[in-house]
Amino acid sequence: MDRLFHQRFTIAAKSGITVFVLLAFWFFWQKQALVGLFLMIIVVGMIERVLHTTYTFKRVKPIDRDEETEFLIVDKGRFSRNVNIPVPEIKKVCILPTAFRLSHFILIEYGEGNMASFKPEDDQAFLAELQKRKKK
């Protein structure tokens, strides 16, 4: 059975989007429409990434392997490629604070020195699901 987690909408993301929107409006006010339009495109990309990032635990049979394997699939929206992390290859899981300790994120080390960060809405359920899938 698949399990889906959405990304948390942090204070830093809200602040970044707000700053870029205000900056874009300021450039429109100053009659510099090209810069304002460029900033609005950046805002749309930021909102797309924040709203559509999902973390999915899924059991699939890849082409290059003989048996089914648990994967953590990271989908960061329409404009990014998916990242597939085999759950058995996960070596280390840490919960770390962000800059200025406004929030926190989960850092996962997998494979040969690869790292990925996650900000699920429900951290404890995400970690519990990860432990459950890792035990299988």
mmCIF file of N, CA, C and O in Angstrom, residues 4-7 48-56 72-84 118:
data_model
loop_
_atom_site.group_PDB
_atom_site.id
_atom_site.type_symbol
_atom_site.label_atom_id
_atom_site.label_comp_id
_atom_site.label_asym_id
_atom_site.label_seq_id
_atom_site.Cartn_x
_atom_site.Cartn_y
_atom_site.Cartn_z
ATOM 1 N N LEU A 4 1.400 8.570 1.219
ATOM 2 C CA LEU A 4 1.742 9.873 0.666
ATOM 3 C C LEU A 4 1.837 10.907 1.776
ATOM 4 O O LEU A 4 0.969 10.973 2.642
ATOM 5 N N PHE A 5 2.891 11.730 1.730
ATOM 6 C CA PHE A 5 3.078 12.846 2.664
ATOM 7 C C PHE A 5 3.285 14.112 1.852
ATOM 8 O O PHE A 5 3.981 14.102 0.843
ATOM 9 N N HIS A 6 2.712 15.218 2.307
ATOM 10 C CA HIS A 6 2.885 16.512 1.657
ATOM 11 C C HIS A 6 3.948 17.326 2.399
ATOM 12 O O HIS A 6 4.189 17.110 3.579
ATOM 13 N N GLN A 7 4.534 18.287 1.685
ATOM 14 C CA GLN A 7 5.548 19.133 2.290
ATOM 15 C C GLN A 7 4.895 20.165 3.200
ATOM 16 O O GLN A 7 3.818 20.680 2.922
ATOM 17 N N GLU A 48 4.496 26.712 -6.839
ATOM 18 C CA GLU A 48 4.342 25.376 -7.430
ATOM 19 C C GLU A 48 5.132 24.339 -6.639
ATOM 20 O O GLU A 48 4.635 23.264 -6.317
ATOM 21 N N ARG A 49 6.360 24.663 -6.306
ATOM 22 C CA ARG A 49 7.205 23.717 -5.584
ATOM 23 C C ARG A 49 6.694 23.481 -4.164
ATOM 24 O O ARG A 49 6.666 22.354 -3.686
ATOM 25 N N VAL A 50 6.260 24.529 -3.476
ATOM 26 C CA VAL A 50 5.786 24.372 -2.095
ATOM 27 C C VAL A 50 4.480 23.577 -2.048
ATOM 28 O O VAL A 50 4.311 22.692 -1.213
ATOM 29 N N LEU A 51 3.557 23.871 -2.939
ATOM 30 C CA LEU A 51 2.240 23.231 -2.887
ATOM 31 C C LEU A 51 2.240 21.803 -3.432
ATOM 32 O O LEU A 51 1.446 20.980 -2.985
ATOM 33 N N HIS A 52 3.100 21.489 -4.394
ATOM 34 C CA HIS A 52 3.019 20.194 -5.056
ATOM 35 C C HIS A 52 4.138 19.221 -4.707
ATOM 36 O O HIS A 52 4.249 18.170 -5.339
ATOM 37 N N THR A 53 4.971 19.518 -3.723
ATOM 38 C CA THR A 53 6.000 18.568 -3.313
ATOM 39 C C THR A 53 5.367 17.484 -2.453
ATOM 40 O O THR A 53 4.697 17.773 -1.472
ATOM 41 N N THR A 54 5.586 16.233 -2.857
ATOM 42 C CA THR A 54 5.057 15.088 -2.108
ATOM 43 C C THR A 54 6.157 14.052 -1.926
ATOM 44 O O THR A 54 7.091 13.956 -2.727
ATOM 45 N N TYR A 55 6.013 13.289 -0.845
ATOM 46 C CA TYR A 55 6.909 12.181 -0.550
ATOM 47 C C TYR A 55 6.046 10.929 -0.494
ATOM 48 O O TYR A 55 5.154 10.833 0.329
ATOM 49 N N THR A 56 6.302 9.969 -1.370
ATOM 50 C CA THR A 56 5.474 8.762 -1.470
ATOM 51 C C THR A 56 6.310 7.522 -1.190
ATOM 52 O O THR A 56 7.367 7.324 -1.794
ATOM 53 N N LEU A 72 11.187 5.418 -1.728
ATOM 54 C CA LEU A 72 10.687 6.719 -1.310
ATOM 55 C C LEU A 72 10.810 7.621 -2.531
ATOM 56 O O LEU A 72 11.910 7.921 -2.984
ATOM 57 N N ILE A 73 9.661 8.010 -3.090
ATOM 58 C CA ILE A 73 9.641 8.805 -4.321
ATOM 59 C C ILE A 73 9.360 10.257 -3.947
ATOM 60 O O ILE A 73 8.335 10.564 -3.338
ATOM 61 N N VAL A 74 10.284 11.144 -4.321
ATOM 62 C CA VAL A 74 10.165 12.568 -4.025
ATOM 63 C C VAL A 74 9.755 13.277 -5.302
ATOM 64 O O VAL A 74 10.504 13.311 -6.276
ATOM 65 N N ASP A 75 8.554 13.851 -5.301
ATOM 66 C CA ASP A 75 8.027 14.589 -6.451
ATOM 67 C C ASP A 75 7.954 16.056 -6.053
ATOM 68 O O ASP A 75 7.195 16.434 -5.168
ATOM 69 N N LYS A 76 8.764 16.901 -6.699
ATOM 70 C CA LYS A 76 8.828 18.321 -6.352
ATOM 71 C C LYS A 76 8.051 19.193 -7.329
ATOM 72 O O LYS A 76 8.409 20.341 -7.565
ATOM 73 N N GLY A 77 6.984 18.665 -7.897
ATOM 74 C CA GLY A 77 6.136 19.475 -8.762
ATOM 75 C C GLY A 77 6.352 19.191 -10.231
ATOM 76 O O GLY A 77 7.119 18.320 -10.620
ATOM 77 N N ARG A 78 5.668 19.969 -11.050
ATOM 78 C CA ARG A 78 5.662 19.738 -12.499
ATOM 79 C C ARG A 78 6.982 20.084 -13.171
ATOM 80 O O ARG A 78 7.294 19.560 -14.224
ATOM 81 N N PHE A 79 7.729 21.003 -12.593
ATOM 82 C CA PHE A 79 8.923 21.503 -13.268
ATOM 83 C C PHE A 79 10.199 20.797 -12.828
ATOM 84 O O PHE A 79 11.294 21.212 -13.192
ATOM 85 N N SER A 80 10.091 19.721 -12.052
ATOM 86 C CA SER A 80 11.255 18.991 -11.546
ATOM 87 C C SER A 80 11.118 17.501 -11.833
ATOM 88 O O SER A 80 10.013 16.998 -12.009
ATOM 89 N N ARG A 81 12.235 16.811 -11.830
ATOM 90 C CA ARG A 81 12.223 15.365 -12.008
ATOM 91 C C ARG A 81 12.043 14.695 -10.657
ATOM 92 O O ARG A 81 12.482 15.208 -9.626
ATOM 93 N N ASN A 82 11.425 13.523 -10.661
ATOM 94 C CA ASN A 82 11.260 12.742 -9.436
ATOM 95 C C ASN A 82 12.594 12.160 -9.001
ATOM 96 O O ASN A 82 13.435 11.820 -9.824
ATOM 97 N N VAL A 83 12.761 12.025 -7.692
ATOM 98 C CA VAL A 83 13.928 11.365 -7.117
ATOM 99 C C VAL A 83 13.429 10.082 -6.458
ATOM 100 O O VAL A 83 12.513 10.116 -5.639
ATOM 101 N N ASN A 84 14.010 8.945 -6.836
ATOM 102 C CA ASN A 84 13.627 7.647 -6.287
ATOM 103 C C ASN A 84 14.735 7.156 -5.369
ATOM 104 O O ASN A 84 15.864 6.933 -5.814
ATOM 105 N N PHE A 118 13.998 16.513 3.812
ATOM 106 C CA PHE A 118 12.551 16.386 3.724
ATOM 107 C C PHE A 118 11.901 17.248 4.790
ATOM 108 O O PHE A 118 12.424 17.357 5.902
#
